[in-house]
């Protein structure tokens, strides 16, 4: 029965279309991560040039993600998703053609990466906002679990692996061509989203933006911030997320390779395998969560799973065994997967639909904004502070903050007052519930 619950969203045609297009698109994104690197190298670039292209993508994503949330609340999400995939296809096809004719230059890649980053900024708020329109509330947990399963498998493993094979066997240009094929397929598939969804979007836009036709983009953004500030469970979860990104991402991405080298005598292959363990753990946990019902104590389970899952990170600086380090990364990945699936479902079920795009983009922005800060600080801090102390502090701050968030947001009371049973109220009327007042 649990396995059937995980597959229940596939009963709905629009979800089958959407998840198929998303899977192919993120597979292409995984290929692009490798193809772009070796295309830069092929053009004679080094770390500086690679950083330039990667930064262009980050600027496009971070700079436009809040605008993407506003667009998802104002415009038909179906058309936004189609437009993004069309833009992705146009960009990658152009880069492919330039590469095949040996006229590609570094600035072409930078512009292409920037446009792809902007596309991500508009795609994911629209994707989050459209799911409650095409699925019943009780299937949202399974849908988020499926997305949390395919993303690490396709984007972090299968996509990069295929791109690496194409680069080694043929050329970076052929790997980029493979990315173009992925976006061509995704663009073709997403056009099959039902017109009924488009009409629902149009009605939703009329009910919200029509009622406040003179509303500016700034007012729309302020409305999203206002809702976040006066919704304790949402505000404190984002506060916790900010601190976890700041204290954990930099050490894991920047300093863990040195732990592998200095404490285990390993190399890049061992580091890559540890990241793979974390990704596989996250994927398996997401699928398992999708197979179950949303916990009655959903806020408590989410926050404590995230918080306690960070505890093994505190011991990384003391570990001298690959298996111990692998177990720590597995636990971290599993708990991250469980919490993320529940979090995505809560946004879709408790946030009013006319605000969902903005709140989703704000969540995305919070995570993205502090990620480069954490990475930038990790190296300099490691010059004056021992590695073990950095991991120890990071691994302890997050569990402590989880309990702080649980207490100050009164989450244990909130989740009882706002049950999310299969017959829970539609998010559209959440304005009448206590957390939306």
CSV table of C-alpha atoms in Angstrom, one decimal:
chain,number,residue,atom,x,y,z
A,1,UNK,CA,0.0,0.0,0.0
A,2,UNK,CA,2.9,2.4,0.8
A,3,UNK,CA,4.4,1.9,-2.7
A,4,UNK,CA,1.0,2.6,-4.2
A,5,UNK,CA,0.7,5.8,-2.2
A,6,UNK,CA,4.0,7.0,-3.7
A,7,UNK,CA,2.8,6.3,-7.2
A,8,UNK,CA,-0.7,7.8,-6.7
A,9,UNK,CA,0.1,11.2,-8.4
A,10,UNK,CA,0.7,9.4,-11.7
A,11,UNK,CA,-3.1,8.8,-11.9
A,12,UNK,CA,-3.4,12.4,-12.9
A,13,UNK,CA,-2.5,13.1,-16.5
A,14,UNK,CA,-1.2,16.6,-16.0
A,15,UNK,CA,1.2,15.4,-13.3
A,16,UNK,CA,2.5,12.7,-15.6
A,17,UNK,CA,3.2,15.4,-18.2
A,18,UNK,CA,4.8,17.7,-15.7
A,19,UNK,CA,7.1,15.2,-13.9
A,20,UNK,CA,8.2,13.8,-17.3
A,21,UNK,CA,9.2,17.2,-18.5
A,22,UNK,CA,10.8,18.1,-15.2
A,23,UNK,CA,12.8,14.8,-15.1
A,24,UNK,CA,14.2,15.3,-18.6
A,25,UNK,CA,15.0,19.0,-17.9
A,26,UNK,CA,16.9,18.3,-14.7
A,27,UNK,CA,18.7,15.5,-16.5
A,28,UNK,CA,19.8,18.1,-19.0
A,29,UNK,CA,20.9,20.4,-16.2
A,30,UNK,CA,23.1,17.7,-14.8
A,31,UNK,CA,24.6,17.2,-18.2
A,32,UNK,CA,25.2,21.0,-18.6
A,33,UNK,CA,27.1,21.1,-15.3
A,34,UNK,CA,29.8,18.9,-16.8
A,35,UNK,CA,29.5,20.0,-20.5
A,36,UNK,CA,29.9,23.7,-19.5
A,37,UNK,CA,33.1,22.9,-17.5
A,38,UNK,CA,34.8,21.1,-20.3
A,39,UNK,CA,33.6,23.6,-22.9
A,40,UNK,CA,35.4,26.3,-20.9
A,41,UNK,CA,38.5,24.2,-20.7
A,42,UNK,CA,38.3,23.5,-24.5
A,43,UNK,CA,38.2,27.2,-25.1
A,44,UNK,CA,41.5,27.5,-23.2
A,45,UNK,CA,39.9,28.8,-20.0
A,46,UNK,CA,41.0,28.0,-16.4
A,47,UNK,CA,39.5,28.4,-12.9
A,48,UNK,CA,39.0,32.1,-13.4
A,49,UNK,CA,37.0,31.7,-16.6
A,50,UNK,CA,35.0,28.8,-15.2
A,51,UNK,CA,34.2,31.0,-12.1
A,52,UNK,CA,33.0,33.7,-14.5
A,53,UNK,CA,30.5,31.5,-16.2
A,54,UNK,CA,29.3,29.9,-13.0
A,55,UNK,CA,28.9,33.3,-11.4
A,56,UNK,CA,26.8,34.4,-14.4
A,57,UNK,CA,24.4,31.6,-13.8
A,58,UNK,CA,24.2,32.4,-10.1
A,59,UNK,CA,23.5,36.1,-10.8
A,60,UNK,CA,20.7,35.1,-13.1
A,61,UNK,CA,19.2,32.8,-10.5
A,62,UNK,CA,19.6,34.9,-7.4
A,63,UNK,CA,18.8,38.2,-9.1
A,64,UNK,CA,15.5,37.0,-10.6
A,65,UNK,CA,14.1,34.4,-8.2
A,66,UNK,CA,11.9,36.9,-6.3
A,67,UNK,CA,10.6,38.3,-9.6
A,68,UNK,CA,9.9,34.7,-10.6
A,69,UNK,CA,7.7,34.2,-7.5
A,70,UNK,CA,5.7,37.3,-8.4
A,71,UNK,CA,5.3,36.1,-12.0
A,72,UNK,CA,4.1,32.7,-10.7
A,73,UNK,CA,1.4,34.5,-8.7
A,74,UNK,CA,0.4,37.0,-11.4
A,75,UNK,CA,0.6,34.9,-14.7
A,76,UNK,CA,-0.6,31.5,-15.8
A,77,UNK,CA,2.0,29.0,-14.4
A,78,UNK,CA,1.5,26.7,-17.4
A,79,UNK,CA,2.6,29.4,-19.8
A,80,UNK,CA,5.6,30.3,-17.6
A,81,UNK,CA,6.8,26.8,-17.6
A,82,UNK,CA,6.5,26.4,-21.3
A,83,UNK,CA,8.2,29.8,-21.9
A,84,UNK,CA,11.1,28.8,-19.6
A,85,UNK,CA,11.6,25.5,-21.4
A,86,UNK,CA,11.4,27.3,-24.8
A,87,UNK,CA,14.1,29.8,-23.7
A,88,UNK,CA,16.3,27.0,-22.4
A,89,UNK,CA,16.0,25.2,-25.7
A,90,UNK,CA,16.8,28.4,-27.7
A,91,UNK,CA,19.9,29.1,-25.6
A,92,UNK,CA,21.3,25.6,-25.6
A,93,UNK,CA,20.6,25.1,-29.3
A,94,UNK,CA,22.5,28.4,-30.0
A,95,UNK,CA,25.5,27.4,-27.9
A,96,UNK,CA,25.5,24.0,-29.6
A,97,UNK,CA,25.5,25.5,-33.1
A,98,UNK,CA,28.3,27.9,-32.1
A,99,UNK,CA,30.3,25.1,-30.6
A,100,UNK,CA,29.8,22.8,-33.6
A,101,UNK,CA,31.0,25.5,-36.0
A,102,UNK,CA,34.0,26.3,-33.7
A,103,UNK,CA,33.0,29.9,-33.2
A,104,UNK,CA,31.9,29.7,-29.6
A,105,UNK,CA,33.5,32.2,-27.3
A,106,UNK,CA,33.6,32.5,-23.5
A,107,UNK,CA,31.1,35.4,-23.4
A,108,UNK,CA,28.6,33.2,-25.3
A,109,UNK,CA,28.8,30.6,-22.5
A,110,UNK,CA,28.5,33.3,-19.8
A,111,UNK,CA,25.4,34.8,-21.4
A,112,UNK,CA,23.9,31.3,-22.0
A,113,UNK,CA,24.6,30.4,-18.3
A,114,UNK,CA,23.0,33.7,-17.2
A,115,UNK,CA,19.8,33.0,-19.2
A,116,UNK,CA,19.6,29.4,-17.9
A,117,UNK,CA,19.9,30.8,-14.3
A,118,UNK,CA,17.1,33.3,-15.0
A,119,UNK,CA,15.0,30.4,-16.3
A,120,UNK,CA,15.5,28.4,-13.1
A,121,UNK,CA,14.4,31.5,-11.2
A,122,UNK,CA,11.1,31.5,-13.0
A,123,UNK,CA,10.6,27.8,-13.4
A,124,UNK,CA,10.6,26.5,-9.8
A,125,UNK,CA,8.2,29.0,-8.2
A,126,UNK,CA,5.8,28.2,-11.1
A,127,UNK,CA,6.3,24.5,-10.7
A,128,UNK,CA,5.6,24.7,-6.9
A,129,UNK,CA,2.5,26.9,-7.5
A,130,UNK,CA,1.0,24.7,-10.2
A,131,UNK,CA,1.1,21.4,-8.3
A,132,UNK,CA,-1.8,22.2,-6.0
A,133,UNK,CA,-3.9,23.0,-9.1
A,134,UNK,CA,-3.3,19.7,-10.8
A,135,UNK,CA,-3.2,17.4,-7.7
A,136,UNK,CA,-5.5,16.8,-4.7
A,137,UNK,CA,-4.0,17.9,-1.4
A,138,UNK,CA,-3.5,14.3,-0.2
A,139,UNK,CA,-1.2,13.6,-3.2
A,140,UNK,CA,1.1,16.5,-2.7
A,141,UNK,CA,3.5,14.7,-0.3
A,142,UNK,CA,4.0,11.9,-2.8
A,143,UNK,CA,4.5,14.3,-5.6
A,144,UNK,CA,7.2,16.2,-3.7
A,145,UNK,CA,8.8,12.9,-2.7
A,146,UNK,CA,9.0,11.8,-6.3
A,147,UNK,CA,10.6,15.1,-7.3
A,148,UNK,CA,13.0,14.8,-4.4
A,149,UNK,CA,13.9,11.3,-5.6
A,150,UNK,CA,14.5,12.0,-9.3
A,151,UNK,CA,16.4,15.2,-8.8
A,152,UNK,CA,19.6,13.8,-7.1
A,153,UNK,CA,19.5,10.6,-9.3
A,154,UNK,CA,19.2,12.5,-12.6
A,155,UNK,CA,20.8,15.9,-11.9
A,156,UNK,CA,23.7,14.8,-9.6
A,157,UNK,CA,24.4,11.3,-11.0
A,158,UNK,CA,23.0,10.2,-14.3
A,159,UNK,CA,23.2,13.5,-16.2
A,160,UNK,CA,26.8,14.3,-15.3
A,161,UNK,CA,27.8,10.7,-16.0
A,162,UNK,CA,26.4,10.7,-19.5
A,163,UNK,CA,28.0,14.1,-20.2
A,164,UNK,CA,31.3,12.9,-19.1
A,165,UNK,CA,31.1,9.9,-21.4
A,166,UNK,CA,30.2,12.2,-24.4
A,167,UNK,CA,33.0,14.6,-23.6
A,168,UNK,CA,35.5,11.7,-23.4
A,169,UNK,CA,34.3,9.8,-26.4
A,170,UNK,CA,33.4,12.8,-28.7
A,171,UNK,CA,33.8,16.4,-27.6
A,172,UNK,CA,32.3,19.0,-25.2
A,173,UNK,CA,30.2,20.3,-28.1
A,174,UNK,CA,28.5,16.9,-28.4
A,175,UNK,CA,27.7,16.9,-24.7
A,176,UNK,CA,26.1,20.4,-25.1
A,177,UNK,CA,24.1,18.9,-28.0
A,178,UNK,CA,22.9,16.3,-25.6
A,179,UNK,CA,21.6,19.0,-23.3
A,180,UNK,CA,19.8,20.6,-26.2
A,181,UNK,CA,18.1,17.3,-27.0
A,182,UNK,CA,16.9,17.1,-23.4
A,183,UNK,CA,15.4,20.6,-23.5
A,184,UNK,CA,13.8,19.9,-26.9
A,185,UNK,CA,12.0,16.9,-25.4
A,186,UNK,CA,11.0,18.7,-22.2
A,187,UNK,CA,9.7,21.6,-24.3
A,188,UNK,CA,7.6,19.3,-26.4
A,189,UNK,CA,6.2,17.4,-23.5
A,190,UNK,CA,5.3,20.4,-21.3
A,191,UNK,CA,3.1,21.7,-24.1
A,192,UNK,CA,0.8,18.7,-23.4
A,193,UNK,CA,-0.2,20.2,-20.1
A,194,UNK,CA,-4.0,20.4,-20.1
A,195,UNK,CA,-5.7,23.5,-21.2
A,196,UNK,CA,-7.9,23.1,-18.1
A,197,UNK,CA,-4.8,24.0,-16.1
A,198,UNK,CA,-4.4,27.1,-18.2
A,199,UNK,CA,-8.0,28.1,-17.6
A,200,UNK,CA,-7.6,27.5,-13.8
A,201,UNK,CA,-4.5,29.7,-13.8
A,202,UNK,CA,-6.4,32.4,-15.7
A,203,UNK,CA,-9.3,32.3,-13.1
A,204,UNK,CA,-6.8,32.4,-10.3
A,205,UNK,CA,-5.0,35.4,-11.8
A,206,UNK,CA,-8.4,37.2,-12.2
A,207,UNK,CA,-9.3,36.5,-8.6
A,208,UNK,CA,-6.0,37.9,-7.3
A,209,UNK,CA,-4.3,40.4,-9.6
A,210,UNK,CA,-7.7,41.5,-11.0
A,211,UNK,CA,-8.9,42.5,-7.6
A,212,UNK,CA,-5.8,44.6,-7.1
A,213,UNK,CA,-5.1,45.6,-10.6
A,214,UNK,CA,-3.1,48.7,-9.6
A,215,UNK,CA,-0.8,46.5,-7.4
A,216,UNK,CA,2.9,47.1,-8.2
A,217,UNK,CA,5.6,44.5,-8.2
A,218,UNK,CA,7.0,46.1,-5.0
A,219,UNK,CA,3.6,45.8,-3.3
A,220,UNK,CA,3.3,42.1,-4.4
A,221,UNK,CA,6.8,41.4,-3.0
A,222,UNK,CA,6.0,43.3,0.2
A,223,UNK,CA,2.8,41.2,0.6
A,224,UNK,CA,4.8,38.0,0.5
A,225,UNK,CA,7.3,39.3,3.1
A,226,UNK,CA,4.4,40.5,5.3
A,227,UNK,CA,2.8,37.1,5.2
A,228,UNK,CA,6.1,35.4,6.1
A,229,UNK,CA,6.7,37.8,9.1
A,230,UNK,CA,3.2,37.2,10.6
A,231,UNK,CA,3.3,33.4,10.0
A,232,UNK,CA,5.5,32.0,12.8
A,233,UNK,CA,6.0,28.5,11.5
A,234,UNK,CA,7.1,29.8,8.1
A,235,UNK,CA,9.3,32.6,9.5
A,236,UNK,CA,11.1,30.5,12.0
A,237,UNK,CA,11.7,27.6,9.5
A,238,UNK,CA,13.3,30.1,7.1
A,239,UNK,CA,15.4,31.5,10.0
A,240,UNK,CA,16.6,28.0,10.7
A,241,UNK,CA,17.2,27.4,7.0
A,242,UNK,CA,19.4,30.6,6.8
A,243,UNK,CA,21.5,29.4,9.7
A,244,UNK,CA,21.8,25.9,8.4
A,245,UNK,CA,23.0,27.1,5.0
A,246,UNK,CA,25.5,29.5,6.5
A,247,UNK,CA,27.0,27.0,9.0
A,248,UNK,CA,26.8,23.7,7.0
A,249,UNK,CA,27.1,24.3,3.2
A,250,UNK,CA,30.5,26.0,3.2
A,251,UNK,CA,32.2,23.4,5.4
A,252,UNK,CA,30.7,20.5,3.5
A,253,UNK,CA,31.4,21.9,0.0
A,254,UNK,CA,34.7,23.6,0.7
A,255,UNK,CA,36.3,22.0,3.7
A,256,UNK,CA,35.2,18.4,3.5
A,257,UNK,CA,37.8,17.6,0.7
A,258,UNK,CA,40.6,18.6,3.2
A,259,UNK,CA,39.1,16.4,5.9
A,260,UNK,CA,39.2,13.6,3.3
A,261,UNK,CA,42.8,14.4,2.4
A,262,UNK,CA,44.2,15.1,5.9
A,263,UNK,CA,42.3,12.7,8.1
A,264,UNK,CA,41.6,9.8,5.7
A,265,UNK,CA,44.4,10.1,3.1
A,266,UNK,CA,41.8,10.1,0.4
A,267,UNK,CA,41.5,11.9,-3.0
A,268,UNK,CA,38.8,13.5,-5.1
A,269,UNK,CA,37.3,10.1,-5.9
A,270,UNK,CA,36.6,9.5,-2.2
A,271,UNK,CA,35.2,13.0,-1.8
A,272,UNK,CA,32.9,12.4,-4.8
A,273,UNK,CA,31.8,9.1,-3.4
A,274,UNK,CA,30.9,10.7,-0.1
A,275,UNK,CA,28.7,13.3,-1.9
A,276,UNK,CA,27.1,10.4,-3.8
A,277,UNK,CA,26.3,8.7,-0.6
A,278,UNK,CA,24.6,11.8,0.7
A,279,UNK,CA,22.7,12.2,-2.6
A,280,UNK,CA,21.5,8.6,-2.6
A,281,UNK,CA,20.4,8.8,1.0
A,282,UNK,CA,18.4,11.9,0.2
A,283,UNK,CA,16.8,10.2,-2.8
A,284,UNK,CA,15.8,7.1,-0.9
A,285,UNK,CA,14.5,9.1,2.0
A,286,UNK,CA,12.4,11.3,-0.3
A,287,UNK,CA,10.9,8.2,-1.9
A,288,UNK,CA,10.2,6.6,1.4
A,289,UNK,CA,8.5,9.8,2.7
A,290,UNK,CA,6.4,9.9,-0.5
A,291,UNK,CA,5.1,6.4,0.3
A,292,UNK,CA,3.7,7.5,3.7
A,293,UNK,CA,1.1,9.8,5.0
A,294,UNK,CA,2.0,13.3,6.1
A,295,UNK,CA,2.8,13.0,9.9
A,296,UNK,CA,0.2,14.3,12.2
A,297,UNK,CA,3.0,16.2,14.0
A,298,UNK,CA,4.3,17.4,10.6
A,299,UNK,CA,6.1,20.6,11.9
A,300,UNK,CA,7.8,18.8,14.8
A,301,UNK,CA,8.9,15.9,12.6
A,302,UNK,CA,10.2,18.2,9.9
A,303,UNK,CA,12.2,20.6,12.1
A,304,UNK,CA,13.6,17.9,14.4
A,305,UNK,CA,14.5,15.6,11.5
A,306,UNK,CA,16.5,18.5,9.9
A,307,UNK,CA,18.0,19.6,13.2
A,308,UNK,CA,19.0,16.2,14.6
A,309,UNK,CA,20.3,15.1,11.2
A,310,UNK,CA,22.9,17.8,11.4
A,311,UNK,CA,24.4,16.3,14.6
A,312,UNK,CA,26.8,13.8,12.8
A,313,UNK,CA,28.4,16.8,11.1
A,314,UNK,CA,29.7,17.9,14.5
A,315,UNK,CA,31.8,14.8,14.7
A,316,UNK,CA,33.3,15.0,11.1
A,317,UNK,CA,36.4,16.7,12.3
A,318,UNK,CA,37.2,13.8,14.6
A,319,UNK,CA,36.6,11.0,12.1
A,320,UNK,CA,39.5,8.9,10.7
A,321,UNK,CA,37.4,6.2,9.1
A,322,UNK,CA,35.8,6.3,5.7
A,323,UNK,CA,32.8,4.3,6.8
A,324,UNK,CA,32.2,6.6,9.8
A,325,UNK,CA,32.3,9.6,7.5
A,326,UNK,CA,30.1,7.8,5.0
A,327,UNK,CA,27.6,7.1,7.7
A,328,UNK,CA,27.6,10.7,8.8
A,329,UNK,CA,26.9,11.9,5.2
A,330,UNK,CA,24.2,9.2,4.8
A,331,UNK,CA,22.4,10.4,7.9
A,332,UNK,CA,22.7,14.0,6.8
A,333,UNK,CA,21.3,13.2,3.3
A,334,UNK,CA,18.5,11.0,4.6
A,335,UNK,CA,17.2,13.7,7.1
A,336,UNK,CA,17.6,16.4,4.5
A,337,UNK,CA,15.5,14.4,2.1
A,338,UNK,CA,12.7,13.8,4.6
A,339,UNK,CA,12.5,17.4,5.8
A,340,UNK,CA,12.6,18.8,2.3
A,341,UNK,CA,9.7,16.7,1.1
A,342,UNK,CA,7.6,17.7,4.1
A,343,UNK,CA,8.5,21.4,3.7
A,344,UNK,CA,7.5,21.5,0.0
A,345,UNK,CA,4.2,19.9,0.9
A,346,UNK,CA,3.5,22.4,3.7
A,347,UNK,CA,4.1,25.3,1.4
A,348,UNK,CA,1.6,24.0,-1.1
A,349,UNK,CA,-1.0,23.1,1.5
A,350,UNK,CA,-0.8,25.9,4.1
A,351,UNK,CA,0.2,28.9,2.0
A,352,UNK,CA,-2.7,30.6,0.2
A,353,UNK,CA,-2.5,29.9,-3.5
A,354,UNK,CA,-2.3,33.6,-4.5
A,355,UNK,CA,0.9,33.8,-2.5
A,356,UNK,CA,2.5,30.5,-3.1
A,357,UNK,CA,4.8,31.6,-6.0
A,358,UNK,CA,6.2,34.4,-3.9
A,359,UNK,CA,6.7,32.3,-0.8
A,360,UNK,CA,8.3,29.6,-2.8
A,361,UNK,CA,10.7,32.0,-4.4
A,362,UNK,CA,11.5,33.6,-1.0
A,363,UNK,CA,12.4,30.2,0.3
A,364,UNK,CA,14.5,29.6,-2.7
A,365,UNK,CA,16.2,33.0,-2.4
A,366,UNK,CA,17.0,32.5,1.3
A,367,UNK,CA,18.8,29.3,0.5
A,368,UNK,CA,20.6,30.7,-2.5
A,369,UNK,CA,21.6,34.0,-1.0
A,370,UNK,CA,23.7,32.6,1.9
A,371,UNK,CA,25.1,29.7,0.0
A,372,UNK,CA,27.9,31.7,-1.7
A,373,UNK,CA,28.5,33.6,1.6
A,374,UNK,CA,29.0,30.3,3.4
A,375,UNK,CA,31.4,29.1,0.8
A,376,UNK,CA,33.3,32.4,0.7
A,377,UNK,CA,33.7,32.4,4.5
A,378,UNK,CA,34.7,28.7,5.0
A,379,UNK,CA,38.2,29.1,3.5
A,380,UNK,CA,39.4,32.2,5.3
A,381,UNK,CA,37.9,30.9,8.7
A,382,UNK,CA,39.8,27.6,8.2
A,383,UNK,CA,43.0,29.6,8.0
A,384,UNK,CA,42.7,30.6,11.7
A,385,UNK,CA,40.3,28.0,13.2
A,386,UNK,CA,40.8,24.2,13.2
A,387,UNK,CA,38.7,22.2,10.9
A,388,UNK,CA,37.3,20.1,13.7
A,389,UNK,CA,36.0,23.2,15.5
A,390,UNK,CA,34.3,24.5,12.4
A,391,UNK,CA,32.4,21.3,11.8
A,392,UNK,CA,31.7,20.9,15.6
A,393,UNK,CA,30.1,24.4,15.8
A,394,UNK,CA,28.1,23.9,12.6
A,395,UNK,CA,26.8,20.5,13.7
A,396,UNK,CA,25.7,21.9,17.1
A,397,UNK,CA,24.2,25.2,16.0
A,398,UNK,CA,21.6,23.7,13.7
A,399,UNK,CA,20.1,21.2,16.3
A,400,UNK,CA,20.0,24.0,18.9
A,401,UNK,CA,18.3,26.4,16.5
A,402,UNK,CA,15.8,23.6,15.5
A,403,UNK,CA,14.6,23.5,19.1
A,404,UNK,CA,14.6,27.3,19.3
A,405,UNK,CA,12.4,27.5,16.2
A,406,UNK,CA,10.1,24.8,17.5
A,407,UNK,CA,9.6,26.7,20.7
A,408,UNK,CA,9.3,30.3,19.5
A,409,UNK,CA,7.0,29.5,16.7
A,410,UNK,CA,4.8,27.3,19.0
A,411,UNK,CA,4.9,24.7,16.3
A,412,UNK,CA,3.6,21.9,18.4
A,413,UNK,CA,0.5,23.9,19.1
A,414,UNK,CA,0.2,25.2,15.6
A,415,UNK,CA,0.2,21.7,14.0
A,416,UNK,CA,-2.6,20.5,16.2
A,417,UNK,CA,-4.7,23.7,15.5
A,418,UNK,CA,-4.0,23.3,11.7
A,419,UNK,CA,-4.3,19.5,11.0
A,420,UNK,CA,-3.4,18.5,7.4
A,421,UNK,CA,-5.7,15.4,7.1
A,422,UNK,CA,-6.6,14.2,3.6
A,423,UNK,CA,-9.8,16.3,3.9
A,424,UNK,CA,-8.1,19.5,5.1
A,425,UNK,CA,-9.2,22.8,3.9
A,426,UNK,CA,-8.1,24.0,0.5
A,427,UNK,CA,-5.1,26.3,0.7
A,428,UNK,CA,-7.1,28.9,-1.2
A,429,UNK,CA,-9.1,29.6,2.0
A,430,UNK,CA,-6.1,29.5,4.3
A,431,UNK,CA,-6.7,33.2,4.9
A,432,UNK,CA,-9.4,32.1,7.4
A,433,UNK,CA,-7.0,29.9,9.3
A,434,UNK,CA,-5.0,31.0,12.4
A,435,UNK,CA,-1.6,31.1,10.6
A,436,UNK,CA,-2.9,33.5,7.9
A,437,UNK,CA,-4.4,36.1,10.2
